[in-house]
Coordinates of C-alpha atoms in Angstrom, one line a residue:
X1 CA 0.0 0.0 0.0
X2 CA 2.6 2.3 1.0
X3 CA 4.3 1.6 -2.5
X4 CA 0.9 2.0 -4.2
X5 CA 0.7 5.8 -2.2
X6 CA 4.1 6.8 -3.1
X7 CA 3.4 5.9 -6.9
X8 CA 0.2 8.5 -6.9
X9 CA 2.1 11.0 -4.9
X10 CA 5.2 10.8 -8.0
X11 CA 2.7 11.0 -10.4
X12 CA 1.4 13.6 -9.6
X13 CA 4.4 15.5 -8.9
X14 CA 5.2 14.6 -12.3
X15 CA 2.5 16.1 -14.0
X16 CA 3.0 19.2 -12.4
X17 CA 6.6 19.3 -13.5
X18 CA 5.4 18.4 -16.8
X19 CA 3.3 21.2 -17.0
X20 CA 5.4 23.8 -15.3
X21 CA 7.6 22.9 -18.6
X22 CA 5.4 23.1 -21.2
X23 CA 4.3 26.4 -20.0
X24 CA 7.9 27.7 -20.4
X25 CA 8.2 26.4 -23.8
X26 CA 5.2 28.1 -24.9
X27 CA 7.0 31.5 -24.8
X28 CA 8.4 32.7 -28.1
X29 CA 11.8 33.5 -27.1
X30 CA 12.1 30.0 -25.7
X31 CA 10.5 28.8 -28.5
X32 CA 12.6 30.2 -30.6
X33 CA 16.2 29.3 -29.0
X34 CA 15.0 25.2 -28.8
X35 CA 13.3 25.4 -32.4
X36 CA 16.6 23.0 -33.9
X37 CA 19.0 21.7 -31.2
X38 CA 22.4 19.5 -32.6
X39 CA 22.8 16.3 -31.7
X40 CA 26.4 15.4 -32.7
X41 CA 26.7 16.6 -36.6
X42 CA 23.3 16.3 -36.8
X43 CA 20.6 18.9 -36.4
X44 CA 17.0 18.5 -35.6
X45 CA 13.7 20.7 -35.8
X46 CA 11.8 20.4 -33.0
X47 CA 8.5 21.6 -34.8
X48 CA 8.9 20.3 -38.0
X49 CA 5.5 18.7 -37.3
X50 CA 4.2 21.1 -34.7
X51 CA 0.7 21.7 -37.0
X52 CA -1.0 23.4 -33.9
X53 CA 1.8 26.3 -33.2
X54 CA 3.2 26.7 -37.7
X55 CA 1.1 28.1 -39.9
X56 CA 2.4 27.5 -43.5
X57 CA 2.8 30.9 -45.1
X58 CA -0.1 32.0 -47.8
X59 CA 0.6 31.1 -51.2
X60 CA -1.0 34.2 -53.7
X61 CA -2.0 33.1 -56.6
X62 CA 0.2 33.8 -60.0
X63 CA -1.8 36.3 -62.3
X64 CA -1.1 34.5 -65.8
X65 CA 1.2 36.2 -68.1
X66 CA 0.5 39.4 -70.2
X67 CA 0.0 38.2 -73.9
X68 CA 2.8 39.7 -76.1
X69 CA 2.1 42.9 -77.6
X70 CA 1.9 42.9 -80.9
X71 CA 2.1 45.7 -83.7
X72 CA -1.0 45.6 -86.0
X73 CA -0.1 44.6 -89.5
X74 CA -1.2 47.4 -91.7
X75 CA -1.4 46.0 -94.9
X76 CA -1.8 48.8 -97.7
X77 CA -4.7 49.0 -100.1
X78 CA -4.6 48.2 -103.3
X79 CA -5.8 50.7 -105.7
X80 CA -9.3 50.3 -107.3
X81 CA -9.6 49.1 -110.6
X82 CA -10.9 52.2 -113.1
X83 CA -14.6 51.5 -113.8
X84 CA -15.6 50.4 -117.5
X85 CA -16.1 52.4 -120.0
X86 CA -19.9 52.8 -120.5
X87 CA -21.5 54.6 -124.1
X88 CA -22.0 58.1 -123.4
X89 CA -25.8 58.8 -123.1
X90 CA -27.9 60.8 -125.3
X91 CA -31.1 62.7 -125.5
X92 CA -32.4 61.1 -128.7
X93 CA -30.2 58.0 -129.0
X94 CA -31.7 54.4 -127.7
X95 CA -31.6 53.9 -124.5
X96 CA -28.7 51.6 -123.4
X97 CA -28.8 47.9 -122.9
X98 CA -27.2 45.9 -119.5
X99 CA -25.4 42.4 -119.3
X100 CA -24.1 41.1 -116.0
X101 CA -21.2 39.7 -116.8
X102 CA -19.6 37.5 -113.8
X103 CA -18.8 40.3 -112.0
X104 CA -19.7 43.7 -113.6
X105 CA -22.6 44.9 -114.9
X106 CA -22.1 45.6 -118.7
X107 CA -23.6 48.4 -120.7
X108 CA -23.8 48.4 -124.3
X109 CA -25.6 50.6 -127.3
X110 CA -27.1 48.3 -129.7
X111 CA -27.5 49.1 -133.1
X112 CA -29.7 46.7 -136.1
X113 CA -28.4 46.5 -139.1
X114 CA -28.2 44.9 -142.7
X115 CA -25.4 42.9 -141.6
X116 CA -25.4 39.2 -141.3
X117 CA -23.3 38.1 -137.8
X118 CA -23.6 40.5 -135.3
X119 CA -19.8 42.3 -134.6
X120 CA -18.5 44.0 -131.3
X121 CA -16.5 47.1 -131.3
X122 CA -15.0 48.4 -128.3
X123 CA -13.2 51.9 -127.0
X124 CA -13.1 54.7 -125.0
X125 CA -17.0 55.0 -125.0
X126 CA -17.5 51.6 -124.1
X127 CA -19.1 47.9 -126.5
X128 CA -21.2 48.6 -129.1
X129 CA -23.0 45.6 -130.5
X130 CA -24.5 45.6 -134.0
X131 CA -26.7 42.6 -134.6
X132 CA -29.2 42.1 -137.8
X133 CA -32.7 42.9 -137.5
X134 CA -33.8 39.2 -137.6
X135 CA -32.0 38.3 -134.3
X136 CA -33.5 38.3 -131.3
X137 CA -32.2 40.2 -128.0
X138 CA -32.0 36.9 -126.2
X139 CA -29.5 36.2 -128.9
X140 CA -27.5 39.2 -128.6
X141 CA -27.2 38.4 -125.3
X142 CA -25.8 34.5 -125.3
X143 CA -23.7 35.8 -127.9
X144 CA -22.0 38.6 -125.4
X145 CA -21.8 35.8 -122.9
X146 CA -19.7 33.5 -125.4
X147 CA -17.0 36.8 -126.1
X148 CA -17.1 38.1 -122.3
X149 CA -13.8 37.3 -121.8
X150 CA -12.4 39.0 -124.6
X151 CA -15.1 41.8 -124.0
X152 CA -13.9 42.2 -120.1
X153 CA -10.4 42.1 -121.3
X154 CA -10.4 45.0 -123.4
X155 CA -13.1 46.8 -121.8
X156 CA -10.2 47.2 -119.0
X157 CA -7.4 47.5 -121.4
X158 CA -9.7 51.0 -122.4
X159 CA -10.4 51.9 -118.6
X160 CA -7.3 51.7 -117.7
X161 CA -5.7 53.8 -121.2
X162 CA -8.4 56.6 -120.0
X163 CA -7.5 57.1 -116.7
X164 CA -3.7 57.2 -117.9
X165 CA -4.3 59.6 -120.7
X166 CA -6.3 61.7 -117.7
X167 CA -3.7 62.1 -115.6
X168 CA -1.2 63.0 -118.1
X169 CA -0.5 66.8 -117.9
X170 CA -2.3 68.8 -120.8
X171 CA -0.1 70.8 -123.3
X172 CA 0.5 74.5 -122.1
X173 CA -0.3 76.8 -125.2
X174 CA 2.5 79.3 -124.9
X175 CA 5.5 80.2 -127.5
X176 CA 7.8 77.0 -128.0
X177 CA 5.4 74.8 -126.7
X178 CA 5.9 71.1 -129.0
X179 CA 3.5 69.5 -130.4
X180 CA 3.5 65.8 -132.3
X181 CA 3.3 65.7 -135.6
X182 CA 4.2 62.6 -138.1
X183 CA 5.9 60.8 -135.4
X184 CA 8.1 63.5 -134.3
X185 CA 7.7 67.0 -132.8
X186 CA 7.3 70.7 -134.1
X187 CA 7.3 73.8 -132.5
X188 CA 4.8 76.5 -131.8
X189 CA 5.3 80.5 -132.5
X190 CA 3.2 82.7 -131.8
X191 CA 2.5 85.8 -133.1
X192 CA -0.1 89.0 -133.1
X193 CA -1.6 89.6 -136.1
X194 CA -5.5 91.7 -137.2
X195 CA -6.7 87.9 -137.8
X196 CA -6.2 84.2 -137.2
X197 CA -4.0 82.2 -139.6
X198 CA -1.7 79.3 -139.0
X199 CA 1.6 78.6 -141.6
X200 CA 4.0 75.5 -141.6
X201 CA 7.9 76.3 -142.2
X202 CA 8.3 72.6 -142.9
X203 CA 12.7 72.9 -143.2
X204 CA 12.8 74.3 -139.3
X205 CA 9.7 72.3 -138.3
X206 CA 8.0 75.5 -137.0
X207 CA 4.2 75.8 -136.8
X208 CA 3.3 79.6 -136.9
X209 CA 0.0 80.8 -136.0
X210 CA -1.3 84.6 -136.0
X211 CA -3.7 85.7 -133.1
X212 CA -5.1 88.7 -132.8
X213 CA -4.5 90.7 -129.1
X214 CA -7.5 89.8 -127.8
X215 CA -7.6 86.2 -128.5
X216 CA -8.0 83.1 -126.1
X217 CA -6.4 80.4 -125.4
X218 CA -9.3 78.3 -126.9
X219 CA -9.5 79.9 -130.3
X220 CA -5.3 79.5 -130.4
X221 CA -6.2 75.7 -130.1
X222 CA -8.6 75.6 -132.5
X223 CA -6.5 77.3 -135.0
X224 CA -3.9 74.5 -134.9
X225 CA -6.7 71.9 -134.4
X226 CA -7.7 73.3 -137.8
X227 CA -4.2 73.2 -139.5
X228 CA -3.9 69.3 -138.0
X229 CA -7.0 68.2 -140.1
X230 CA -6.0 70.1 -142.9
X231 CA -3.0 68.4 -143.2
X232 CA -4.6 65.0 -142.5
X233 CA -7.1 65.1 -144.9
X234 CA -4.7 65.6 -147.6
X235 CA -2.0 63.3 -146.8
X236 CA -4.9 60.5 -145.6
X237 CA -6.5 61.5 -149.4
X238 CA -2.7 60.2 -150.8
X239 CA -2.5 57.3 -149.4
X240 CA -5.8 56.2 -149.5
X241 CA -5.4 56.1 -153.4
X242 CA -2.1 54.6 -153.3
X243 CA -3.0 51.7 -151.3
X244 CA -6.4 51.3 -152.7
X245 CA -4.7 50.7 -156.1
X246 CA -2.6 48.2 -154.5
X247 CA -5.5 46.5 -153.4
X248 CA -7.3 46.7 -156.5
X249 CA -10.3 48.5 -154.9
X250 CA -12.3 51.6 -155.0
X251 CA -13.7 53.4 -151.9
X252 CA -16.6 56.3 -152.3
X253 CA -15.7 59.1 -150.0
X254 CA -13.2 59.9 -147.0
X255 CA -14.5 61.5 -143.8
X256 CA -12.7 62.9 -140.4
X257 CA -13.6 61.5 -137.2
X258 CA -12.5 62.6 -133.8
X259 CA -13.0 59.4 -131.9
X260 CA -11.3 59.0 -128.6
X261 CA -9.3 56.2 -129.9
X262 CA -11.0 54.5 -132.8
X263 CA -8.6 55.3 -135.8
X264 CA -10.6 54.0 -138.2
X265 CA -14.2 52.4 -139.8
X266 CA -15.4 51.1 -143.5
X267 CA -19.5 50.9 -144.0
X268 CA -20.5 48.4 -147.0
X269 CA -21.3 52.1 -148.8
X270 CA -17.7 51.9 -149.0
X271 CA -17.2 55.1 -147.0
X272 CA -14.3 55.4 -145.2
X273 CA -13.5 57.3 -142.0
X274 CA -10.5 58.1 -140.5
X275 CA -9.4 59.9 -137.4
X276 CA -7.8 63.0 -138.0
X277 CA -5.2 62.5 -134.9
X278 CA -3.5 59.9 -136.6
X279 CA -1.4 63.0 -137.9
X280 CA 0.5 63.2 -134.9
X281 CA 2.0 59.2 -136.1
X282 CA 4.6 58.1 -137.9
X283 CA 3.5 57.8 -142.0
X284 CA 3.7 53.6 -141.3
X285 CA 1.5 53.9 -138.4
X286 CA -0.8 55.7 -141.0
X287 CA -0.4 53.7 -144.1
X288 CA -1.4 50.5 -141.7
X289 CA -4.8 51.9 -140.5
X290 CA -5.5 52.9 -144.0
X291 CA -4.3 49.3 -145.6
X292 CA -6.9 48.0 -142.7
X293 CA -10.6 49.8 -143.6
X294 CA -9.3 49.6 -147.4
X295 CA -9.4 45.5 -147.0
X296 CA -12.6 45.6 -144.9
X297 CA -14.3 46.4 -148.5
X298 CA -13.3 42.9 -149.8
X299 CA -13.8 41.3 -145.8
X300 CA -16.2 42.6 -143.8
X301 CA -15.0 41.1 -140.7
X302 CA -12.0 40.1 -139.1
X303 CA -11.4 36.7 -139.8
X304 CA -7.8 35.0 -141.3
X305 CA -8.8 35.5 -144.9
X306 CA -9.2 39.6 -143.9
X307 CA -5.6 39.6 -142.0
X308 CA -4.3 38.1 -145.3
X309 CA -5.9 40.6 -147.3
X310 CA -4.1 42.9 -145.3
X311 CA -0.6 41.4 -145.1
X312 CA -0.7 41.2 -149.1
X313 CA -0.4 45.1 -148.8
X314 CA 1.1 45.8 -145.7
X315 CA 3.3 42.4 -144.6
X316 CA 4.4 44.3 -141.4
X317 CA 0.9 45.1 -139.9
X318 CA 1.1 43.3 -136.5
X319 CA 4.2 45.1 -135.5
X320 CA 2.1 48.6 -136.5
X321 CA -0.9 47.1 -135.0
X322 CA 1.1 47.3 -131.5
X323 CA 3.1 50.3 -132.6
X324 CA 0.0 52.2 -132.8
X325 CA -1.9 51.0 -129.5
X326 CA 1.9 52.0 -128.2
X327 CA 2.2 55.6 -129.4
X328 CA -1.2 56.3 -128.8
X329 CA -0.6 56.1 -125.0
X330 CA 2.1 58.0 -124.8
X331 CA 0.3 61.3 -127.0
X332 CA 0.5 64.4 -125.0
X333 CA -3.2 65.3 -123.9
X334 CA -3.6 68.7 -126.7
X335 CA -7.3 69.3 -126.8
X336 CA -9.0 67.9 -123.7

């Protein structure tokens, strides 16, 4: 029993001194001094596991990274194609007819005639269709369709010739001002005079014209405008007979015409027109366009057997054909 007392009585004592220990652990400078202790070479944590009394420190959650800046791409723009060239609208003319054609909406002056195929003919003012009288419009039509591809083509190829010839500075009228004539330049002179009158000195290449003081700018144009078809219509007169005689052929009359671009046309009357601005070519340049409407009055068309009629007088007409379509791009812009 005695044993059994003194066993309670230790224990007891124990616990207090148990307690009494833990208490002075419990303060943080203590705390702090026993946190590791060494043991030899080796050292230990004494709280490594204390869950209670260490609080792991907060983790903040990583924002995700900032996407890379980058520079916008600015990609040029391209230019816009020049519209098509459309027929010029008139007060007493038909009205104009319209063909959507993949893409662009086509219109076209139609004109009936004696002929017996229906021809195209495009320039500056656009397609012109001429169809006999016998076929219908839903014809005309289908047969556009067939040639829109070439139509398209050159429908552009005449856009695109008119905007350049647009933005190509006009002539300025003053003394010494050149102007194109035969395929190569002459000079302007001025002078005052009571009246208008133009004269050629053809060995210095001079054009002279007379205003009076009071004169514009607009009446000095047309004076040389009138010299320029004056002198075409009797070098175009020339060579229309030379070539026609080549030919074997006759023709009825010879008219001017001041198409933007067409240089020439035959009618089964045998009338022949010519534009008056082919003065400012070269004489081969010439001779070809008048070798061309002379053989339309044996072929009305322009099929291999026309070409050939052609060649027969003028072998070299190709290279002339894309002489002229050349020079005629490069013409200074004289009467706007």
């Amino acid at each position: 029993m005695d044993r059994i007392r003194n066993a309670r009585h230790f224990a007891s004592r124990l616990q207090r001194w148990l307690d009494g220990i833990s208490a002075v652990i419990q303060e943080p400078t203590l705390r702090q001094q026993l946190k590791t202790i060494k043991v030899g070479d080796r050292q230990l944590d004494l709280f490594a596991h204390d869950v209670s009394t260490s609080t792991p420190p907060a983790v903040r959650p990583t924002a995700p990274p900032a996407p890379p800046v980058v520079a916008p791409v600015i990609v040029p723009s391209l230019p816009s194609p020049p519209p098509l060239p459309s027929p010029p609208r008139t007060a007493d003319g038909p009205p104009l007819r319209q063909l959507q054609l993949g893409s662009h909406l086509v219109e076209f002056a139609l004109r009936r005639s004696t002929r017996r195929s229906i021809g195209f003919m495009i320039d500056d003012n656009g397609l012109r269709v001429t169809a006999p009288k016998r076929v219908t419009l839903a014809e005309i039509d289908n047969a556009i369709r067939a040639k829109q591809g070439w139509i398209l083509s050159k429908l552009r190829e005449r856009g695109e010739r008119k905007v350049e010839r647009q933005q190509r500075p006009p002539v300025a009228w003053i003394e010494g001002a050149v102007l194109p004539y035969l395929g190569g330049e002459i000079t302007l002179r001025l002078h005052q005079a009571p009246r208008h009158r133009a004269s050629f000195q053809r060995d210095t290449n001079e054009l002279h014209v007379w205003v009076t003081p009071a004169g514009t700018e607009a009446q000095l144009k047309e004076k040389v405008k009138a010299w320029y078809q004056h002198e075409a219509r009797q070098l175009f007169e020339a060579r229309l007979d030379l070539y026609a005689a080549k030919l074997g052929v006759g023709y009825d009359s010879l008219s001017l015409s001041s198409a933007g671009t067409r240089w020439g046309s035959c009618t089964v009357q045998r009338k022949i027109r010519l534009n008056w601005r082919l003065i400012h070519f070269a004489l081969p340049l010439i001779d070809y366009v008048v070798a061309h409407e002379l053989s339309h009055l044996l072929e009305m068309n322009h099929s291999p057997r026309f070409w050939a009629t052609v060649e027969s007088i003028y072998p070299d007409y190709d290279g002339a054909k894309q002489a002229l379509r050349k020079r005629s791009q490069e013409l200074p812009v004289l009467f706007a």
